[in-house]
C-alpha cells in the first residue's frame, strides 16, 4: 500500500435536487429535516467487518456468496455517524492493513446508504433511474444554490416540502424556466467553469462520444446550517467574520449533553456525470438522472442554452467530518467502465468499452492523460460537444492501480449488489488522517466555539494522509500519480483551502488567525 513513512510513526504513537423529501428516517437515525445517521450498535457487528478472512492477497476461495442474513445486515445498516477503525481489530496481519480495511468497509456502507432510494425502498430493488437519498432535495443542496448572487442572498433551506418547492422555483434560472414547465421533475444543473474544468484549471474531460464530463458539488444540512449561521455564503459575511475559526460540526455517535441524539456532522459530495447516448440509456448500466443542464456563462449578451439531457453517474466523492477525523474521511467511487488501469494498457488486455479510453483508435488516439487542446470553454452552439468535427476524445488511463484488498472488498460488495445498477461501481480508495495522536488535538484557542475540532496547523495540519496519494480518474484526471506536491492527495490539497476572511487591522495580542476553511474550497465560491 502506498503510504508515507510518517504514517508508520503515527500508527505507533457532493443545482437544486428535484422530487419530494425522503420518507421518514429509521428510528435509530437522527431526526429530520435532513439525512440522519446510525450510531454503532453495542456490540458492534462491524467491529471487525463480517468477512472472516484476510483480503490482502488473492481473492479468498469459498467467501462468496455472502450469507443472506449478513448481506441484509450490511446493505440495510444505514449511514454511519462516525468511523470506528482500530489497528488491533481485524483479520489482517498488520495494524495498517486493518485500518485501511475498516475505512474501506465504512466507505462502502456510506456509498450504499447515500445511493439507496429516497423512497425508503431497499437498494436491492432499485432501478437505474431510482432517485437516491443524496439526490433528495431535503438531504443535500448544491453549492450554487448556497453561494448565491448578492441580490438573491441569503440562501434558504426550508424543512417542509412546500417551502422547499417554493425555494426551488425562486432559484430556477430564467433560461431554464420554459423547459422546466414542460419537464418539471428534472434535476437542474447550473454550470460554471468548475463544472467542466478540472481542479486547478487543468482542463475538461471529454468522453468517447466527444462530449464534456460535468461536475457538481453538494453539501448536507449540517454544513449548510453552519455556513448560513456564520454568514459564510457571501464575501461580505466572510470578511466580517475575520475572527471566526471555521470549524464545521463533526459526526458523532454520542455528542455531549444529556440524551443528545447522534449527529451526522458536515458532509460534502462531489460528483461527475457523463451525457448518455441512447445505447447507454437502454443498457441501464449507469445510475441516471433526467436533467436540465444550463451551460456555463460566456458572452454576456448571448442566452445560455438549457439542455435536456440524461446524465449517467461516473464519479462520486463522499467526504465526511467525524469527531475522530477532523481532517475528514475522503471516499472515492467510480464507474467500473471509466478507464483501464496502466497495467491493462501495457499488457494490451482490456475489459471495455470504456467511457474515456478507446481500444480501437489505432494511431488517431489523443496522447494518454493529455489535456485537450484549447479552447476549453463550451461553445453554446455545440450543446456540450467539445468540437464540431468530434476530433478530440480523451484517452485516460488509471496510473495508480487499486490495491488488492480494495479490489477484493469491491468484489464482495458488487456480489451483494448483483442485479442492481450499483454492481457497476467500485471503490477507488479511502483516504484518512493516519496519525491518530494528531487528530485528537482540538483547538488551542480557548475562545473557539463548539465543537472546537479546529487546531493549530503545525507541524502537520493534515495528520499524515493515508494513503499518501488518491485520485479519481474522472475528478482528478490530470493529477494522478505519486509525485509529492504535484499528484492528487485529497487531504493535502484541501488543507490549502482558504476563504475571504481578512486579518483584523488591530488583532488581539496572541490571537490565532488561520484564514482557512476547514478542508473545503466551497467558501471560495461566495459572491
Coordinates of C-alpha atoms in Angstrom, one line a residue:
X1 CA 0.0 0.0 0.0
X2 CA 1.2 3.5 -0.8
X3 CA 1.7 5.3 2.5
X4 CA 4.2 7.9 3.6
X5 CA 6.9 6.9 6.1
X6 CA 5.3 9.4 8.5
X7 CA 2.3 7.1 8.7
X8 CA 4.2 4.2 10.3
X9 CA 5.4 6.6 13.1
X10 CA 1.8 7.9 13.6
X11 CA 0.5 4.3 13.9
X12 CA 2.7 3.7 16.8
X13 CA 2.4 6.9 18.9
X14 CA -21.2 16.2 -3.4
X15 CA -28.3 22.7 -8.7
X16 CA -31.4 22.0 -6.7
X17 CA -32.4 18.4 -6.4
X18 CA -36.0 17.7 -7.6
X19 CA -38.6 15.5 -6.0
X20 CA -40.2 15.2 -2.6
X21 CA -38.2 14.7 0.6
X22 CA -37.3 11.1 1.5
X23 CA -39.5 9.0 3.7
X24 CA -39.1 9.2 7.5
X25 CA -35.7 8.0 8.6
X26 CA -35.3 4.9 10.7
X27 CA -35.9 5.2 14.4
X28 CA -32.2 4.9 15.1
X29 CA -31.3 7.8 12.9
X30 CA -31.1 11.4 13.9
X31 CA -34.4 13.4 13.4
X32 CA -35.3 15.1 10.2
X33 CA -35.0 17.5 8.5
X34 CA -32.0 16.2 6.6
X35 CA -30.5 12.8 6.2
X36 CA -29.8 11.2 9.6
X37 CA -27.2 8.6 10.6
X38 CA -27.0 5.4 12.5
X39 CA -24.7 5.1 15.5
X40 CA -22.6 2.0 16.1
X41 CA -24.5 -0.8 17.8
X42 CA -23.3 -2.3 21.1
X43 CA -21.8 -4.8 20.5
X44 CA -20.9 -3.6 17.0
X45 CA -21.4 -6.3 14.3
X46 CA -19.0 -4.4 12.1
X47 CA -16.1 -4.3 14.5
X48 CA -14.5 -6.0 12.7
X49 CA -16.4 -6.5 9.4
X50 CA -18.2 -9.8 8.9
X51 CA -15.7 -11.2 6.3
X52 CA -13.7 -13.5 8.4
X53 CA -10.6 -13.8 6.2
X54 CA -7.7 -11.7 5.0
X55 CA -8.3 -9.7 1.9
X56 CA -4.8 -8.5 1.2
X57 CA -3.8 -11.3 -1.3
X58 CA -5.7 -13.3 -3.9
X59 CA -9.5 -13.4 -3.5
X60 CA -10.3 -16.0 -0.8
X61 CA -11.9 -19.1 -2.1
X62 CA -15.2 -20.0 -0.6
X63 CA -16.0 -16.5 0.6
X64 CA -18.8 -16.0 -1.8
X65 CA -21.8 -15.9 -1.8
X66 CA -22.2 -13.8 1.3
X67 CA -24.8 -15.3 3.6
X68 CA -28.2 -13.7 3.1
X69 CA -28.6 -12.5 6.7
X70 CA -25.1 -10.9 6.6
X71 CA -25.9 -9.3 3.2
X72 CA -29.1 -7.8 4.5
X73 CA -27.4 -6.6 7.7
X74 CA -24.8 -4.7 5.7
X75 CA -27.0 -3.3 2.9
X76 CA -29.6 -2.1 5.4
X77 CA -27.2 -0.8 8.1
X78 CA -27.7 2.9 7.2
X79 CA -25.3 5.8 7.1
X80 CA -22.6 5.7 9.8
X81 CA -22.4 8.7 12.1
X82 CA -18.6 8.2 12.5
X83 CA -15.8 5.8 11.9
X84 CA -14.6 3.2 14.4
X85 CA -11.3 2.0 12.9
X86 CA -8.9 0.2 15.2
X87 CA -5.5 -1.2 14.2
X88 CA -5.8 -4.1 16.7
X89 CA -9.2 -5.3 15.4
X90 CA -9.4 -7.1 12.1
X91 CA -8.3 -10.1 10.1
X92 CA -5.2 -8.6 8.6
X93 CA -1.6 -9.2 9.9
X94 CA -0.7 -5.6 10.1
X95 CA -2.5 -2.8 12.0
X96 CA -2.1 -0.5 9.0
X97 CA -4.0 -3.1 6.9
X98 CA -6.7 -3.4 9.5
X99 CA -7.2 0.3 9.5
X100 CA -7.4 0.7 5.7
X101 CA -9.8 -2.2 5.6
X102 CA -12.0 -0.7 8.3
X103 CA -12.2 2.7 6.4
X104 CA -12.9 0.9 3.1
X105 CA -15.8 -1.0 4.7
X106 CA -17.0 2.3 6.1
X107 CA -16.8 3.8 2.6
X108 CA -18.9 1.0 1.1
X109 CA -21.6 1.4 3.8
X110 CA -21.6 5.1 3.2
X111 CA -21.9 4.7 -0.6
X112 CA -24.8 2.2 -0.2
X113 CA -26.7 4.4 2.3
X114 CA -26.3 7.6 0.2
X115 CA -27.4 5.8 -3.0
X116 CA -30.3 3.8 -1.6
X117 CA -33.6 5.0 -2.9
X118 CA -35.0 8.2 -1.5
X119 CA -38.4 6.4 -1.3
X120 CA -37.1 4.3 1.5
X121 CA -37.1 1.1 -0.5
X122 CA -34.1 -1.2 -0.2
X123 CA -31.3 -0.8 -2.6
X124 CA -31.6 -4.4 -3.8
X125 CA -34.7 -3.4 -5.8
X126 CA -33.6 0.0 -7.0
X127 CA -33.7 0.7 -10.7
X128 CA -31.0 2.6 -12.6
X129 CA -33.3 5.7 -12.5
X130 CA -34.3 5.5 -8.8
X131 CA -33.8 8.8 -7.1
X132 CA -31.2 8.4 -4.4
X133 CA -31.0 9.7 -0.9
X134 CA -28.4 12.3 -1.8
X135 CA -30.5 13.4 -4.8
X136 CA -33.4 14.2 -2.5
X137 CA -33.7 18.0 -2.0
X138 CA -34.3 17.5 1.7
X139 CA -31.0 15.9 2.2
X140 CA -28.3 17.6 0.1
X141 CA -28.1 21.0 -1.5
X142 CA -26.0 22.0 -4.5
X143 CA -23.2 24.5 -3.9
X144 CA -24.5 27.0 -6.4
X145 CA -27.8 27.2 -4.6
X146 CA -26.0 28.3 -1.4
X147 CA -23.3 30.7 -2.8
X148 CA -25.9 32.9 -4.5
X149 CA -25.5 36.3 -6.2
X150 CA -25.8 39.2 -3.7
X151 CA -29.3 40.1 -4.8
X152 CA -30.6 36.6 -4.1
X153 CA -29.0 36.2 -0.7
X154 CA -29.4 34.8 1.9
X155 CA -29.8 31.1 0.8
X156 CA -32.7 29.2 2.3
X157 CA -33.3 25.6 3.0
X158 CA -36.8 25.1 4.5
X159 CA -37.8 21.9 6.3
X160 CA -41.2 21.3 4.7
X161 CA -41.9 20.1 1.2
X162 CA -44.0 23.1 0.1
X163 CA -41.4 25.6 1.2
X164 CA -38.6 23.6 -0.5
X165 CA -40.6 23.6 -3.7
X166 CA -41.1 27.4 -3.5
X167 CA -37.3 27.9 -2.9
X168 CA -36.7 25.7 -5.9
X169 CA -38.9 28.0 -8.1
X170 CA -37.2 31.1 -6.7
X171 CA -33.8 29.8 -7.8
X172 CA -34.9 28.5 -11.2
X173 CA -32.6 30.1 -13.9
X174 CA -34.6 32.2 -16.3
X175 CA -33.0 30.3 -19.2
X176 CA -34.5 27.0 -17.9
X177 CA -38.0 28.2 -16.9
X178 CA -39.7 27.3 -20.2
X179 CA -38.1 23.8 -20.3
X180 CA -38.9 23.4 -16.6
X181 CA -42.6 24.0 -17.2
X182 CA -42.6 21.1 -19.8
X183 CA -40.3 18.9 -17.7
X184 CA -41.0 19.8 -14.1
X185 CA -39.3 16.8 -12.4
X186 CA -35.8 17.2 -13.8
X187 CA -32.7 18.0 -11.8
X188 CA -31.3 21.4 -12.6
X189 CA -27.5 21.5 -13.2
X190 CA -26.2 25.1 -13.3
X191 CA -22.7 25.0 -14.9
X192 CA -19.8 27.3 -14.1
X193 CA -16.2 26.9 -15.1
X194 CA -15.6 24.4 -12.3
X195 CA -18.4 22.3 -13.8
X196 CA -16.3 21.3 -16.8
X197 CA -12.7 22.4 -15.9
X198 CA -10.9 20.0 -13.5
X199 CA -9.1 21.2 -10.3
X200 CA -6.5 24.0 -10.7
X201 CA -7.8 24.6 -14.2
X202 CA -6.1 21.5 -15.7
X203 CA -8.7 21.1 -18.4
X204 CA -12.0 19.3 -19.3
X205 CA -12.6 15.6 -19.6
X206 CA -14.1 14.5 -22.9
X207 CA -15.9 11.2 -23.4
X208 CA -15.7 8.8 -26.3
X209 CA -18.7 10.5 -27.9
X210 CA -16.9 13.8 -27.8
X211 CA -18.9 15.4 -25.0
X212 CA -17.9 17.1 -21.8
X213 CA -18.0 15.4 -18.4
X214 CA -19.9 17.5 -15.9
X215 CA -19.0 18.1 -12.2
X216 CA -21.2 19.2 -9.3
X217 CA -20.7 19.8 -5.6
X218 CA -23.3 19.4 -2.8
X219 CA -23.5 19.8 1.0
X220 CA -25.8 18.4 3.7
X221 CA -27.9 20.4 6.1
X222 CA -25.4 20.5 8.9
X223 CA -22.9 22.0 6.6
X224 CA -25.4 24.4 5.2
X225 CA -26.6 25.5 8.7
X226 CA -23.1 26.3 9.8
X227 CA -22.5 28.4 6.6
X228 CA -25.8 30.2 7.0
X229 CA -25.5 30.8 10.7
X230 CA -22.0 32.4 10.2
X231 CA -22.9 34.3 7.0
X232 CA -20.2 32.4 5.1
X233 CA -22.3 32.4 2.0
X234 CA -21.1 35.9 1.0
X235 CA -17.8 37.6 0.6
X236 CA -19.0 40.4 2.9
X237 CA -20.1 37.9 5.6
X238 CA -16.8 36.1 5.5
X239 CA -14.8 39.4 5.7
X240 CA -16.9 40.5 8.7
X241 CA -16.2 37.2 10.4
X242 CA -12.4 37.6 10.5
X243 CA -12.1 36.2 14.0
X244 CA -14.0 33.0 13.2
X245 CA -12.0 29.8 13.1
X246 CA -14.1 27.9 10.5
X247 CA -15.0 24.6 12.2
X248 CA -17.7 22.5 10.7
X249 CA -19.6 20.2 13.1
X250 CA -18.4 16.6 13.1
X251 CA -20.3 13.3 13.0
X252 CA -20.6 11.8 16.5
X253 CA -22.3 8.7 17.8
X254 CA -22.6 10.2 21.3
X255 CA -22.5 14.0 21.3
X256 CA -22.1 15.7 24.6
X257 CA -25.2 16.6 26.5
X258 CA -28.0 14.6 28.2
X259 CA -29.8 12.3 25.7
X260 CA -28.3 14.2 22.8
X261 CA -29.1 12.3 19.5
X262 CA -26.4 11.1 17.2
X263 CA -25.3 13.6 14.7
X264 CA -24.1 13.1 11.1
X265 CA -22.0 16.2 11.0
X266 CA -20.7 18.0 7.9
X267 CA -20.9 16.0 4.7
X268 CA -19.9 17.2 1.2
X269 CA -20.2 15.4 -2.1
X270 CA -18.5 16.0 -5.5
X271 CA -20.0 14.0 -8.4
X272 CA -19.2 13.6 -12.0
X273 CA -21.6 12.8 -14.8
X274 CA -21.4 11.9 -18.5
X275 CA -24.1 12.6 -21.0
X276 CA -25.6 9.3 -22.0
X277 CA -26.3 8.3 -25.6
X278 CA -29.4 6.1 -26.4
X279 CA -27.5 2.9 -26.4
X280 CA -26.2 3.6 -22.9
X281 CA -29.6 4.6 -21.6
X282 CA -31.1 1.3 -22.9
X283 CA -28.3 -0.8 -21.4
X284 CA -29.1 0.7 -17.9
X285 CA -25.5 0.2 -16.6
X286 CA -25.3 3.7 -15.2
X287 CA -27.2 5.3 -12.4
X288 CA -29.0 8.0 -14.4
X289 CA -31.0 11.2 -13.9
X290 CA -33.0 13.3 -16.2
X291 CA -31.6 16.8 -16.0
X292 CA -31.8 20.3 -17.4
X293 CA -28.2 21.4 -17.9
X294 CA -27.6 25.2 -18.0
X295 CA -24.5 25.8 -20.0
X296 CA -21.8 28.0 -18.3
X297 CA -21.7 31.7 -18.8
X298 CA -20.0 33.0 -21.9
X299 CA -20.9 36.0 -24.0
X300 CA -23.0 38.2 -21.6
X301 CA -25.2 39.2 -24.5
X302 CA -26.0 35.7 -25.5
X303 CA -28.6 33.5 -23.9
X304 CA -27.2 30.4 -22.1
X305 CA -28.7 27.2 -23.5
X306 CA -30.6 25.0 -21.0
X307 CA -30.4 21.5 -22.4
X308 CA -32.5 18.4 -21.5
X309 CA -30.0 15.5 -21.1
X310 CA -29.9 12.1 -19.5
X311 CA -26.8 12.0 -17.2
X312 CA -25.0 8.9 -16.0
X313 CA -23.1 8.9 -12.8
X314 CA -19.3 8.2 -13.4
X315 CA -17.6 9.5 -10.2
X316 CA -18.5 10.0 -6.6
X317 CA -16.5 11.7 -3.8
X318 CA -18.2 11.4 -0.3
X319 CA -16.4 13.5 2.3
X320 CA -17.4 13.2 6.0
X321 CA -16.1 15.1 9.0
X322 CA -16.2 13.0 12.2
X323 CA -15.3 13.6 15.8
X324 CA -12.3 11.3 15.4
X325 CA -11.2 12.5 12.0
X326 CA -11.3 16.4 11.9
X327 CA -9.4 16.3 8.6
X328 CA -12.5 14.4 7.3
X329 CA -12.7 11.0 5.7
X330 CA -12.4 11.0 1.9
X331 CA -14.2 8.3 0.0
X332 CA -14.0 7.9 -3.8
X333 CA -16.0 5.7 -6.1
X334 CA -16.1 5.3 -9.9
X335 CA -18.0 3.5 -12.6
X336 CA -16.1 0.3 -13.5
X337 CA -16.1 1.2 -17.2
X338 CA -14.5 4.7 -16.9
X339 CA -10.9 3.8 -17.9
X340 CA -8.4 0.9 -17.9
X341 CA -5.5 0.6 -15.5
X342 CA -2.0 1.2 -16.6
X343 CA -1.1 -2.5 -16.4
X344 CA -4.0 -3.4 -18.6
X345 CA -2.9 -0.9 -21.2
X346 CA 0.7 -2.2 -21.0
X347 CA -0.4 -5.8 -21.4
X348 CA -3.0 -5.0 -24.1
X349 CA -5.7 -6.8 -22.1
X350 CA -8.8 -4.7 -22.0
X351 CA -12.3 -5.1 -20.5
X352 CA -14.0 -2.3 -22.3
X353 CA -15.7 -0.5 -23.8
X354 CA -14.7 2.5 -21.7
X355 CA -16.2 5.9 -21.4
X356 CA -12.8 7.8 -21.5
X357 CA -10.5 5.4 -23.4
X358 CA -10.6 3.9 -26.9
X359 CA -9.2 0.5 -27.5
X360 CA -9.5 0.9 -31.3
X361 CA -8.4 4.4 -32.3
X362 CA -5.3 2.9 -34.0
X363 CA -2.9 5.9 -34.4
X364 CA -5.6 8.5 -34.2
X365 CA -5.7 8.5 -30.4
X366 CA -5.0 11.5 -28.2
X367 CA -2.0 11.2 -26.0
X368 CA -2.7 9.3 -22.8
X369 CA -3.8 11.5 -19.9
X370 CA -3.2 14.6 -22.0
X371 CA -5.3 17.7 -21.5
X372 CA -7.5 18.6 -24.5
X373 CA -6.4 21.3 -27.0
X374 CA -7.6 24.8 -26.3
X375 CA -10.1 26.5 -26.3
X376 CA -11.7 24.6 -23.4
X377 CA -14.9 26.7 -22.9
X378 CA -18.0 25.0 -24.2
X379 CA -19.5 26.6 -27.3
X380 CA -23.2 27.2 -26.9
X381 CA -23.8 26.3 -30.5
X382 CA -22.3 22.8 -29.9
X383 CA -24.6 21.8 -27.0
X384 CA -21.8 20.4 -24.8
X385 CA -20.0 18.7 -27.6
X386 CA -16.3 19.6 -27.4
X387 CA -15.6 20.1 -31.1
X388 CA -17.9 20.4 -34.1
X389 CA -16.0 17.7 -36.0
X390 CA -15.7 15.4 -33.0
X391 CA -12.0 15.5 -33.5
X392 CA -10.9 15.0 -29.8
X393 CA -11.7 12.3 -27.3
X394 CA -9.8 11.9 -24.0
X395 CA -7.6 8.9 -23.7
X396 CA -7.4 8.4 -20.0
X397 CA -5.5 5.6 -18.1
X398 CA -5.6 5.0 -14.3
X399 CA -2.0 5.5 -13.2
X400 CA -2.2 4.1 -9.7
X401 CA -3.9 0.7 -9.6
X402 CA -6.3 -0.3 -6.9
X403 CA -4.8 -2.3 -4.1
X404 CA -5.6 -6.0 -3.9
X405 CA -7.5 -5.6 -0.6
X406 CA -9.7 -2.8 -2.2
X407 CA -10.3 -4.9 -5.3
X408 CA -11.4 -7.8 -3.1
X409 CA -13.6 -5.6 -1.0
X410 CA -15.2 -4.4 -4.2
X411 CA -15.8 -7.9 -5.4
X412 CA -17.6 -8.7 -2.2
X413 CA -19.9 -5.7 -2.3
X414 CA -20.5 -6.0 -6.1
X415 CA -21.7 -9.6 -5.4
X416 CA -24.1 -8.4 -2.8
X417 CA -25.4 -5.7 -5.2
X418 CA -25.7 -8.1 -8.2
X419 CA -28.7 -7.4 -10.4
X420 CA -28.7 -3.6 -9.5
X421 CA -27.0 -0.8 -11.3
X422 CA -24.7 -0.4 -8.3
X423 CA -22.8 -3.6 -9.2
X424 CA -21.2 -1.4 -11.9
X425 CA -19.4 0.9 -9.4
X426 CA -16.2 0.4 -7.4
X427 CA -14.4 1.9 -4.5
X428 CA -11.1 3.6 -5.7
X429 CA -9.8 4.2 -2.2
X430 CA -10.4 5.8 1.1
X431 CA -8.1 8.5 2.4
X432 CA -8.0 9.3 6.1
X433 CA -5.7 11.1 8.6
X434 CA -3.4 8.4 9.9
X435 CA -1.6 10.0 12.9
X436 CA -4.2 9.4 15.5
X437 CA -2.5 11.4 18.2
X438 CA -2.5 14.4 15.8
X439 CA -6.2 14.0 15.0
X440 CA -7.0 14.2 18.7
X441 CA -5.6 17.7 19.0
X442 CA -8.5 20.0 19.4
X443 CA -8.4 23.8 19.2
X444 CA -5.7 25.5 21.2
X445 CA -7.9 28.6 21.2
X446 CA -9.9 28.8 24.4
X447 CA -12.4 31.0 22.6
X448 CA -13.1 28.6 19.8
X449 CA -16.8 27.7 19.6
X450 CA -18.0 24.2 19.9
X451 CA -17.2 21.6 18.5
X452 CA -13.7 23.1 18.8
X453 CA -12.2 20.5 16.5
X454 CA -10.1 23.1 14.7
X455 CA -6.4 23.0 15.6
X456 CA -3.2 25.0 15.0
X457 CA -1.8 23.5 11.8
X458 CA 1.7 22.7 12.9
X459 CA 3.8 20.7 12.3
X460 CA 1.4 18.8 10.0
X461 CA -2.2 20.0 9.7
X462 CA -3.1 17.0 7.6
X463 CA -2.1 14.5 10.2
X464 CA -0.3 12.3 7.6
X465 CA -3.0 11.2 5.0
X466 CA -3.2 7.5 4.2
X467 CA -2.7 6.5 1.5
X468 CA -0.5 9.4 0.6
X469 CA -2.0 9.8 -2.8
X470 CA -5.5 9.2 -4.1
X471 CA -7.1 10.2 -7.5
X472 CA -10.4 9.6 -9.2
X473 CA -9.9 9.2 -12.9
X474 CA -12.9 11.5 -13.6
X475 CA -12.4 14.1 -10.8
X476 CA -8.6 14.4 -10.6
X477 CA -7.8 13.1 -14.1
X478 CA -4.7 15.2 -14.8
X479 CA -3.1 15.0 -11.4
X480 CA -2.8 11.2 -11.0
X481 CA 0.4 9.7 -9.8
X482 CA 2.8 9.7 -6.8
X483 CA 4.7 12.9 -7.2
X484 CA 4.9 14.9 -3.9
X485 CA 3.2 18.3 -4.1
X486 CA 2.0 17.6 -7.6
X487 CA -0.1 14.4 -7.6
X488 CA -3.6 14.3 -6.1
X489 CA -4.0 13.9 -2.4
X490 CA -7.4 15.0 -1.2
X491 CA -6.4 15.9 2.4
X492 CA -3.2 17.6 1.4
X493 CA -4.8 19.6 -1.3
X494 CA -7.9 20.7 0.7
X495 CA -5.6 21.6 3.6
X496 CA -4.7 24.7 1.4
X497 CA -8.3 25.9 1.1
X498 CA -9.0 29.4 2.4
X499 CA -11.9 31.8 2.5
X500 CA -12.4 35.6 2.1
X501 CA -11.8 36.2 5.8
X502 CA -9.4 39.1 6.4
X503 CA -7.0 39.6 9.2
X504 CA -8.2 42.3 11.6
X505 CA -6.5 45.6 11.3
X506 CA -6.0 45.6 15.1
X507 CA -5.6 41.9 16.0
X508 CA -5.7 41.0 19.7
X509 CA -2.3 40.1 21.2
X510 CA -1.7 36.4 20.7
X511 CA -4.9 35.9 18.7
X512 CA -4.9 32.9 16.3
X513 CA -5.7 33.8 12.7
X514 CA -5.6 30.9 10.2
X515 CA -7.7 32.2 7.3
X516 CA -8.7 28.7 6.5
X517 CA -11.9 27.0 5.6
X518 CA -11.7 23.5 7.3
X519 CA -10.6 21.5 4.3
X520 CA -13.2 22.8 1.8
X521 CA -12.9 25.1 -1.2
X522 CA -16.6 25.8 -1.0
X523 CA -16.2 29.1 0.7
X524 CA -14.2 30.4 -2.2
X525 CA -17.3 30.4 -4.3
X526 CA -19.0 33.1 -2.1
X527 CA -20.2 36.1 -4.0

